[in-house]
């Protein structure tokens, strides 16, 4: 290539995909490509697709088609490409390449082939759970031979260089695509659960933890890029460390991250209720620098229906968990997603869910209607409900959730919270400890002249708009001084 080709990287889906795109950007920048803003003219458009549900698949395909309309070469990567591979390539000839996760280490060379008019072989999907040993403790060594997005090792792309703003070295290759005070940080990939409604483990693979040293090193790098809050992401964060032969590895990791200079808040996401132990609840509730925030994947509350989902728990056990959280941190944020209309769901099951939601009084709840997903066990279950019944139940539970979460927000009027300012596009907006980016509400600060992006503001809540809060600034706080030795001594048992 005579001059650096330009690449636009489009990311769809969850925060885990955002980390993967950040790794892809680091590899490409290190391989001599020139990254341009999404939507800007480019020689290549790389679309990091999502395949979570039908609507996400449609968004991914629409985005690929729109990219092709610009006249650029178009490459599909990410979950849709990994899950469907050749099938997607045949159905979507507008894409010049469909590449799976195993192509990421060689992505720079493959894009060069695309620019030269060649069409790389399309990805052939496999069940990625078969690529690693069944026993988690046997995976760490084997995982080095498998491409696991977001776990990049080797630093620089082969033959490349490390431009400014790219993390490079023995631990990771990453380039932030968006400046700002909040960034996701991946702590693990894959999942060993067998939920009957979920296809993710088949194309994301078995659960693999990142070594704590790699995660902490990346947190230091993020702090150097101006990040003040890190959001720890994975498919199942409560499983972190089960393959590392360590004692209480997640709690120890959280405490170590709380001591990273420049990082004022660490937020943990994607927790499984059945795996959430008392020590983790206490660590999140009491450790300075760790958000008292519980992103609990309840999915439902009827014990018989949860069993059909191949999940564990009940209304009573889930309410006991939420009571335990609030006993230690009354202002803690608790959020979840629930599925309604699952095959076999009865009116009694739905009433159990309603009773749980009323009792738990969470801060944010996503409500999803069940739909069949290719390759999942739920497709073959009896008791599928008519779509109009599913839609009615979604509407019913959504209305209840909106009422309950609005009430929960109103209960915060008069209280103080620490708001990290992360958006100045329409006023001064940030988030308290109970508000995660993208998925929860936000806090708008009134009379906020002089407050800058990334400021941590002590504020008093004076009003609400649904789950969003309105607050008056009281003071802008300096980054707190954290003693790592003191924090390590306080790991919850």
Coordinates of C-alpha atoms in Angstrom, one line a residue:
X1 CA 0.0 0.0 0.0
X2 CA 1.5 3.3 -1.1
X3 CA -0.2 5.4 1.6
X4 CA -2.0 4.6 4.8
X5 CA -5.5 3.4 4.0
X6 CA -8.3 4.9 6.1
X7 CA -10.6 2.8 8.2
X8 CA -13.9 3.6 9.9
X9 CA -14.8 1.3 12.7
X10 CA -18.5 1.0 13.6
X11 CA -19.5 -0.7 16.8
X12 CA -22.9 -2.2 17.6
X13 CA -24.1 -4.0 20.7
X14 CA -22.8 -4.1 24.2
X15 CA -19.8 -2.7 26.1
X16 CA -18.0 -6.0 25.5
X17 CA -18.1 -5.2 21.8
X18 CA -16.8 -1.7 22.5
X19 CA -13.7 -3.3 24.2
X20 CA -13.3 -5.6 21.2
X21 CA -13.4 -2.7 18.8
X22 CA -10.9 -0.9 20.9
X23 CA -8.6 -3.9 20.5
X24 CA -9.2 -4.0 16.7
X25 CA -8.4 -0.2 16.5
X26 CA -5.2 -0.8 18.4
X27 CA -4.2 -3.6 16.0
X28 CA -5.0 -1.6 12.9
X29 CA -3.3 1.6 14.1
X30 CA -0.2 -0.4 15.0
X31 CA -0.4 -2.0 11.5
X32 CA -0.2 1.3 9.6
X33 CA -3.9 2.0 9.0
X34 CA -5.4 5.5 9.5
X35 CA -8.5 5.5 11.7
X36 CA -11.2 8.0 10.9
X37 CA -14.4 8.9 12.7
X38 CA -17.5 6.8 12.2
X39 CA -19.4 8.2 9.2
X40 CA -16.3 10.0 7.7
X41 CA -15.2 9.0 4.2
X42 CA -13.0 5.9 4.4
X43 CA -11.4 3.3 2.2
X44 CA -12.7 0.5 4.5
X45 CA -15.6 0.3 6.9
X46 CA -15.2 -2.4 9.6
X47 CA -18.6 -3.2 11.3
X48 CA -18.3 -4.9 14.7
X49 CA -21.7 -6.6 14.6
X50 CA -24.1 -7.8 17.3
X51 CA -26.1 -11.1 17.2
X52 CA -27.9 -10.9 20.6
X53 CA -31.5 -10.9 19.5
X54 CA -33.4 -10.5 16.2
X55 CA -33.5 -6.7 16.3
X56 CA -29.7 -6.6 16.9
X57 CA -29.1 -8.8 13.9
X58 CA -31.3 -6.6 11.8
X59 CA -29.4 -3.5 12.9
X60 CA -26.1 -5.2 12.1
X61 CA -27.3 -6.1 8.5
X62 CA -28.7 -2.6 8.0
X63 CA -25.5 -1.1 9.1
X64 CA -23.5 -3.3 6.7
X65 CA -25.7 -2.4 3.8
X66 CA -25.5 1.3 4.6
X67 CA -21.7 1.1 4.7
X68 CA -21.7 -0.6 1.3
X69 CA -23.8 2.3 -0.1
X70 CA -20.9 4.7 0.7
X71 CA -18.7 2.9 -1.9
X72 CA -16.2 1.8 0.7
X73 CA -15.0 -1.8 1.1
X74 CA -17.0 -3.4 3.9
X75 CA -15.9 -6.0 6.4
X76 CA -18.1 -7.7 8.9
X77 CA -16.6 -8.8 12.2
X78 CA -18.0 -9.4 15.6
X79 CA -20.8 -11.7 16.9
X80 CA -23.0 -11.9 13.8
X81 CA -20.0 -12.7 11.6
X82 CA -18.7 -15.3 14.2
X83 CA -22.1 -16.9 14.6
X84 CA -23.2 -17.2 11.0
X85 CA -19.9 -16.9 8.9
X86 CA -20.4 -18.3 5.4
X87 CA -24.2 -18.2 5.7
X88 CA -24.0 -14.4 6.3
X89 CA -21.5 -14.0 3.5
X90 CA -23.8 -15.8 1.0
X91 CA -26.8 -13.8 2.1
X92 CA -25.0 -10.5 2.1
X93 CA -22.7 -10.2 -1.0
X94 CA -22.4 -6.5 -0.3
X95 CA -19.9 -7.4 2.5
X96 CA -16.4 -7.8 1.0
X97 CA -15.3 -10.1 3.9
X98 CA -17.0 -11.9 6.8
X99 CA -14.3 -12.6 9.4
X100 CA -14.6 -14.4 12.8
X101 CA -12.7 -13.9 16.0
X102 CA -9.8 -16.1 14.9
X103 CA -9.0 -13.6 12.2
X104 CA -8.4 -10.7 14.6
X105 CA -4.6 -11.3 15.0
X106 CA -4.2 -11.2 11.2
X107 CA -6.8 -8.5 10.5
X108 CA -4.4 -5.9 9.1
X109 CA -3.2 -8.3 6.4
X110 CA -6.7 -9.5 5.6
X111 CA -7.9 -5.9 5.2
X112 CA -5.0 -5.3 2.8
X113 CA -6.2 -8.2 0.7
X114 CA -9.7 -6.7 0.7
X115 CA -8.3 -3.4 -0.5
X116 CA -6.4 -5.2 -3.3
X117 CA -9.7 -6.6 -4.6
X118 CA -9.4 -10.1 -3.0
X119 CA -12.2 -11.7 -1.0
X120 CA -10.8 -13.6 2.0
X121 CA -12.3 -17.0 2.9
X122 CA -15.4 -16.4 4.9
X123 CA -15.5 -17.7 8.5
X124 CA -16.7 -21.2 9.2
X125 CA -18.6 -21.2 12.5
X126 CA -17.8 -23.7 15.2
X127 CA -19.1 -24.2 18.7
X128 CA -16.3 -22.2 20.4
X129 CA -17.0 -24.1 23.7
X130 CA -15.2 -27.1 22.1
X131 CA -12.0 -25.1 21.6
X132 CA -11.0 -25.2 25.3
X133 CA -10.9 -27.9 28.0
X134 CA -14.0 -28.7 29.9
X135 CA -12.3 -28.1 33.2
X136 CA -11.9 -24.3 33.9
X137 CA -8.5 -24.8 35.7
X138 CA -7.1 -26.4 32.5
X139 CA -8.0 -23.4 30.3
X140 CA -5.4 -20.7 31.0
X141 CA -2.5 -22.3 29.1
X142 CA -4.8 -23.6 26.3
X143 CA -6.4 -20.2 25.9
X144 CA -3.2 -18.7 24.5
X145 CA -3.8 -20.7 21.3
X146 CA -7.4 -19.4 20.9
X147 CA -8.3 -15.9 19.8
X148 CA -10.3 -14.4 22.6
X149 CA -11.4 -10.8 21.7
X150 CA -10.5 -8.3 24.4
X151 CA -7.7 -10.5 25.8
X152 CA -5.1 -9.3 23.3
X153 CA -1.5 -10.2 24.0
X154 CA 1.7 -9.5 22.2
X155 CA 1.4 -5.7 22.2
X156 CA 2.1 -4.6 18.7
X157 CA 0.8 -5.9 15.4
X158 CA 3.4 -8.0 13.6
X159 CA 5.7 -5.6 11.8
X160 CA 3.8 -2.6 13.0
X161 CA 4.5 0.2 15.4
X162 CA 2.7 1.7 18.4
X163 CA 1.3 5.2 17.6
X164 CA 0.5 7.7 20.3
X165 CA -2.6 6.8 22.3
X166 CA -2.2 3.1 21.7
X167 CA -1.5 0.8 24.6
X168 CA 1.3 -1.6 23.5
X169 CA 3.6 -4.0 25.3
X170 CA 3.4 -7.5 26.6
X171 CA -0.1 -7.2 27.9
X172 CA -2.5 -5.6 25.5
X173 CA -3.1 -3.8 22.2
X174 CA -5.9 -1.2 22.5
X175 CA -6.8 2.3 21.3
X176 CA -9.7 4.2 22.6
X177 CA -12.2 5.2 20.0
X178 CA -13.9 7.9 22.0
X179 CA -12.4 10.3 24.5
X180 CA -14.2 10.6 27.8
X181 CA -14.1 10.0 31.5
X182 CA -15.7 6.5 31.4
X183 CA -14.5 3.4 29.6
X184 CA -15.2 -0.4 29.7
X185 CA -12.5 -2.9 30.7
X186 CA -13.0 -6.6 30.0
X187 CA -12.1 -9.0 32.8
X188 CA -13.3 -12.2 31.2
X189 CA -14.9 -13.7 28.1
X190 CA -17.3 -16.5 27.4
X191 CA -19.7 -18.3 29.6
X192 CA -20.2 -21.8 31.0
X193 CA -23.8 -21.5 31.8
X194 CA -26.4 -23.3 29.7
X195 CA -29.4 -20.9 29.9
X196 CA -32.0 -22.3 27.5
X197 CA -32.8 -18.9 25.9
X198 CA -29.2 -17.9 25.2
X199 CA -26.9 -18.7 22.3
X200 CA -24.0 -16.5 23.4
X201 CA -21.8 -19.3 24.8
X202 CA -21.8 -21.2 21.5
X203 CA -20.1 -18.3 19.6
X204 CA -18.3 -16.6 22.5
X205 CA -16.9 -19.8 23.9
X206 CA -16.2 -21.2 27.3
X207 CA -15.4 -18.9 30.3
X208 CA -11.9 -17.5 30.4
X209 CA -10.6 -15.0 33.0
X210 CA -8.0 -12.4 32.1
X211 CA -5.0 -12.4 34.6
X212 CA -5.4 -9.8 37.2
X213 CA -2.0 -8.2 36.3
X214 CA -3.2 -7.6 32.7
X215 CA -6.4 -6.0 33.9
X216 CA -4.7 -3.7 36.4
X217 CA -2.1 -2.7 33.8
X218 CA -4.9 -1.8 31.4
X219 CA -6.6 0.2 34.2
X220 CA -3.4 2.2 34.7
X221 CA -3.2 2.9 30.9
X222 CA -6.9 4.0 30.9
X223 CA -6.2 6.4 33.7
X224 CA -3.4 7.8 31.6
X225 CA -5.9 8.4 28.8
X226 CA -8.1 10.6 31.1
X227 CA -10.5 7.9 32.1
X228 CA -11.8 8.3 35.7
X229 CA -14.4 5.5 35.8
X230 CA -13.8 2.0 34.6
X231 CA -16.7 -0.4 34.0
X232 CA -15.7 -4.0 34.3
X233 CA -17.5 -6.2 31.7
X234 CA -17.7 -9.8 30.8
X235 CA -20.5 -12.4 30.0
X236 CA -20.5 -13.4 33.6
X237 CA -18.4 -11.4 36.1
X238 CA -19.3 -13.5 39.1
X239 CA -17.4 -16.4 37.6
X240 CA -14.2 -14.4 37.4
X241 CA -11.1 -16.3 38.6
X242 CA -12.7 -19.8 38.7
X243 CA -10.0 -20.8 36.2
X244 CA -7.1 -19.1 38.1
X245 CA -6.7 -21.2 41.2
X246 CA -6.9 -18.2 43.5
X247 CA -8.7 -17.3 46.7
X248 CA -11.6 -14.8 46.3
X249 CA -10.0 -13.5 43.0
X250 CA -12.8 -11.1 42.1
X251 CA -12.9 -9.3 45.4
X252 CA -9.1 -9.0 45.4
X253 CA -9.2 -7.7 41.8
X254 CA -11.7 -5.0 42.8
X255 CA -9.7 -3.9 45.8
X256 CA -6.5 -3.6 43.6
X257 CA -8.3 -1.6 40.9
X258 CA -9.6 0.8 43.6
X259 CA -6.0 1.7 44.3
X260 CA -5.2 2.7 40.7
X261 CA -4.2 6.4 40.7
X262 CA -6.5 8.5 38.6
X263 CA -9.4 6.0 38.7
X264 CA -12.0 7.4 41.1
X265 CA -14.7 4.8 40.5
X266 CA -14.7 1.1 39.5
X267 CA -18.1 -0.4 38.5
X268 CA -18.7 -4.1 38.2
X269 CA -21.4 -5.4 35.8
X270 CA -23.1 -8.6 34.7
X271 CA -23.5 -10.5 38.0
X272 CA -25.3 -13.9 38.3
X273 CA -27.5 -13.9 41.4
X274 CA -26.9 -17.6 42.1
X275 CA -23.1 -17.0 42.1
X276 CA -23.1 -13.8 44.1
X277 CA -21.5 -14.6 47.5
X278 CA -21.8 -12.5 50.7
X279 CA -18.2 -11.5 50.5
X280 CA -18.7 -9.9 47.0
X281 CA -21.8 -8.1 48.3
X282 CA -19.8 -6.6 51.1
X283 CA -16.8 -5.7 49.0
X284 CA -19.1 -3.7 46.6
X285 CA -21.0 -2.1 49.4
X286 CA -18.0 -1.0 51.6
X287 CA -14.8 -0.5 49.5
X288 CA -13.9 3.1 48.8
X289 CA -13.5 3.6 45.0
X290 CA -15.9 0.8 44.1
X291 CA -19.4 1.7 43.1
X292 CA -22.1 0.3 45.3
X293 CA -23.8 -1.0 42.2
X294 CA -25.3 -4.4 41.6
X295 CA -26.1 -5.4 38.0
X296 CA -28.0 -8.6 38.7
X297 CA -29.1 -10.9 35.9
X298 CA -32.4 -12.1 37.5
X299 CA -34.3 -12.8 34.2
X300 CA -37.4 -13.9 36.1
X301 CA -38.5 -14.7 39.7
X302 CA -40.7 -17.8 39.4
X303 CA -38.7 -20.8 40.5
X304 CA -40.4 -23.3 38.1
X305 CA -39.9 -21.0 35.2
X306 CA -36.3 -20.3 36.1
X307 CA -35.7 -24.1 36.1
X308 CA -37.0 -24.2 32.5
X309 CA -34.5 -21.5 31.7
X310 CA -31.8 -23.7 33.4
X311 CA -31.3 -21.0 36.0
X312 CA -31.4 -21.1 39.8
X313 CA -33.3 -19.0 42.3
X314 CA -36.7 -17.9 43.4
X315 CA -38.7 -14.8 44.4
X316 CA -37.7 -15.4 48.1
X317 CA -34.0 -16.0 47.5
X318 CA -33.8 -13.0 45.1
X319 CA -35.6 -10.7 47.6
X320 CA -33.2 -11.9 50.4
X321 CA -30.3 -10.9 48.1
X322 CA -31.7 -7.4 47.5
X323 CA -32.4 -7.0 51.3
X324 CA -28.8 -8.0 52.0
X325 CA -27.5 -5.5 49.6
X326 CA -29.6 -2.6 51.0
X327 CA -28.8 -3.6 54.6
X328 CA -25.1 -2.8 53.9
X329 CA -25.6 0.0 51.4
X330 CA -29.1 1.6 51.5
X331 CA -28.4 3.9 48.6
X332 CA -26.9 1.1 46.4
X333 CA -28.1 0.8 42.8
X334 CA -29.7 -2.4 41.8
X335 CA -30.6 -3.1 38.2
X336 CA -31.6 -6.1 36.1
X337 CA -33.2 -7.5 33.0
X338 CA -36.3 -9.7 32.9
X339 CA -37.7 -11.9 30.2
X340 CA -41.5 -12.3 29.9
X341 CA -43.5 -14.7 27.7
X342 CA -41.0 -17.5 28.1
X343 CA -42.4 -20.9 26.9
X344 CA -44.7 -22.3 29.6
X345 CA -45.0 -19.0 31.5
X346 CA -48.3 -19.1 33.4
X347 CA -50.2 -16.3 35.0
X348 CA -48.9 -17.6 38.4
X349 CA -45.4 -17.3 37.1
X350 CA -46.0 -13.7 36.0
X351 CA -47.6 -12.9 39.4
X352 CA -44.4 -14.2 41.0
X353 CA -42.3 -11.8 38.8
X354 CA -44.6 -8.9 39.7
X355 CA -44.4 -9.6 43.4
X356 CA -40.6 -9.7 43.2
X357 CA -40.4 -6.5 41.3
X358 CA -42.6 -4.7 43.9
X359 CA -40.5 -6.1 46.7
X360 CA -37.1 -5.5 45.2
X361 CA -37.7 -1.9 44.1
X362 CA -34.8 -1.8 41.8
X363 CA -33.4 1.4 40.2
X364 CA -33.6 0.2 36.6
X365 CA -35.1 -2.8 34.9
X366 CA -35.0 -3.8 31.2
X367 CA -38.0 -5.8 30.0
X368 CA -37.7 -8.2 27.1
X369 CA -40.3 -10.3 25.4
X370 CA -39.2 -13.8 24.7
X371 CA -38.3 -14.8 21.1
X372 CA -36.8 -17.9 19.7
X373 CA -33.0 -17.8 19.1
X374 CA -31.3 -20.2 16.7
X375 CA -29.5 -23.1 18.4
X376 CA -31.0 -22.6 21.8
X377 CA -32.8 -25.3 23.8
X378 CA -35.8 -23.1 24.4
X379 CA -36.8 -23.4 20.7
X380 CA -37.8 -27.0 21.4
X381 CA -39.7 -26.4 24.7
X382 CA -43.4 -26.9 24.8
X383 CA -45.8 -24.1 25.9
X384 CA -44.8 -21.4 23.4
X385 CA -47.1 -18.4 23.8
X386 CA -48.8 -16.5 21.1
X387 CA -47.0 -13.3 20.1
X388 CA -50.0 -11.1 21.2
X389 CA -49.8 -12.7 24.7
X390 CA -46.1 -12.0 24.9
X391 CA -46.6 -8.4 23.7
X392 CA -49.4 -7.9 26.3
X393 CA -47.2 -9.2 29.1
X394 CA -44.3 -7.0 28.0
X395 CA -46.6 -4.0 28.1
X396 CA -47.9 -5.0 31.5
X397 CA -44.5 -5.6 33.2
X398 CA -43.0 -2.5 31.5
X399 CA -45.8 -0.3 33.0
X400 CA -45.2 -1.8 36.4
X401 CA -41.4 -1.3 36.1
X402 CA -41.8 2.3 35.0
X403 CA -43.9 3.1 38.0
X404 CA -41.7 1.3 40.5
X405 CA -38.4 2.7 39.2
X406 CA -39.8 6.3 39.1
X407 CA -40.8 5.8 42.7
X408 CA -37.4 4.6 43.6
X409 CA -35.9 7.7 41.9
X410 CA -38.3 10.0 43.9
X411 CA -37.0 8.4 47.1
X412 CA -33.6 9.9 46.4
X413 CA -34.9 13.5 46.4
X414 CA -33.1 15.4 49.2
X415 CA -30.2 12.9 49.3
X416 CA -26.6 13.6 48.2
X417 CA -24.7 11.7 45.6
X418 CA -21.4 11.9 43.8
X419 CA -21.9 12.7 40.1
X420 CA -19.2 12.0 37.5
X421 CA -19.8 14.4 34.6
X422 CA -19.6 12.5 31.3
X423 CA -21.8 14.5 28.9
X424 CA -21.9 18.2 28.0
X425 CA -23.8 17.9 24.8
X426 CA -27.2 19.1 26.3
X427 CA -26.5 20.6 29.6
X428 CA -24.2 19.2 32.3
X429 CA -25.0 15.5 32.7
X430 CA -23.4 12.8 34.7
X431 CA -24.1 9.7 36.7
X432 CA -24.1 8.7 40.4
X433 CA -22.9 5.5 41.7
X434 CA -26.2 3.8 41.1
X435 CA -26.3 4.9 37.4
X436 CA -24.2 3.0 34.8
X437 CA -23.6 4.4 31.4
X438 CA -26.1 3.6 28.6
X439 CA -28.3 1.2 30.6
X440 CA -29.5 3.3 33.5
X441 CA -30.7 6.8 34.2
X442 CA -28.6 10.0 34.3
X443 CA -28.3 13.0 36.6
X444 CA -28.6 16.6 35.2
X445 CA -26.8 19.3 37.2
X446 CA -28.5 22.7 37.5
X447 CA -26.5 26.0 37.6
X448 CA -23.4 24.1 36.7
X449 CA -21.3 26.9 35.2
X450 CA -17.6 26.0 35.3
X451 CA -18.1 22.3 35.8
X452 CA -16.1 20.3 33.2
X453 CA -16.2 16.9 31.7
X454 CA -14.7 14.4 34.1
X455 CA -15.4 16.4 37.2
X456 CA -16.7 14.6 40.3
X457 CA -19.4 16.7 41.8
X458 CA -21.1 16.3 45.2
X459 CA -24.7 17.2 44.5
X460 CA -28.1 17.2 46.2
X461 CA -31.1 15.6 44.3
X462 CA -33.9 18.1 43.9
X463 CA -36.1 16.5 41.3
X464 CA -36.7 13.5 38.9
X465 CA -37.9 12.7 35.4
X466 CA -38.7 9.0 35.4
X467 CA -35.5 7.3 36.5
X468 CA -33.4 10.4 35.7
X469 CA -32.4 12.7 38.5
X470 CA -32.0 16.5 38.7
X471 CA -29.5 17.8 41.2
X472 CA -27.9 21.0 42.5
X473 CA -24.1 21.0 42.7
X474 CA -22.6 21.5 46.1
X475 CA -18.9 21.2 45.4
X476 CA -16.5 19.8 42.8
X477 CA -14.2 17.2 44.5
X478 CA -10.6 16.5 43.8
X479 CA -9.7 12.9 42.9
X480 CA -9.7 11.1 46.2
X481 CA -6.4 9.8 47.7
X482 CA -6.6 6.0 48.0
X483 CA -4.2 3.9 50.1
X484 CA -3.9 0.5 48.2
X485 CA -2.4 -1.2 51.3
X486 CA -5.3 -0.2 53.4
X487 CA -7.7 -1.4 50.8
X488 CA -6.0 -4.7 50.4
X489 CA -6.3 -5.3 54.1
X490 CA -10.1 -4.8 53.9
X491 CA -10.9 -7.6 51.4
X492 CA -14.3 -9.0 52.5
X493 CA -14.4 -12.5 53.8

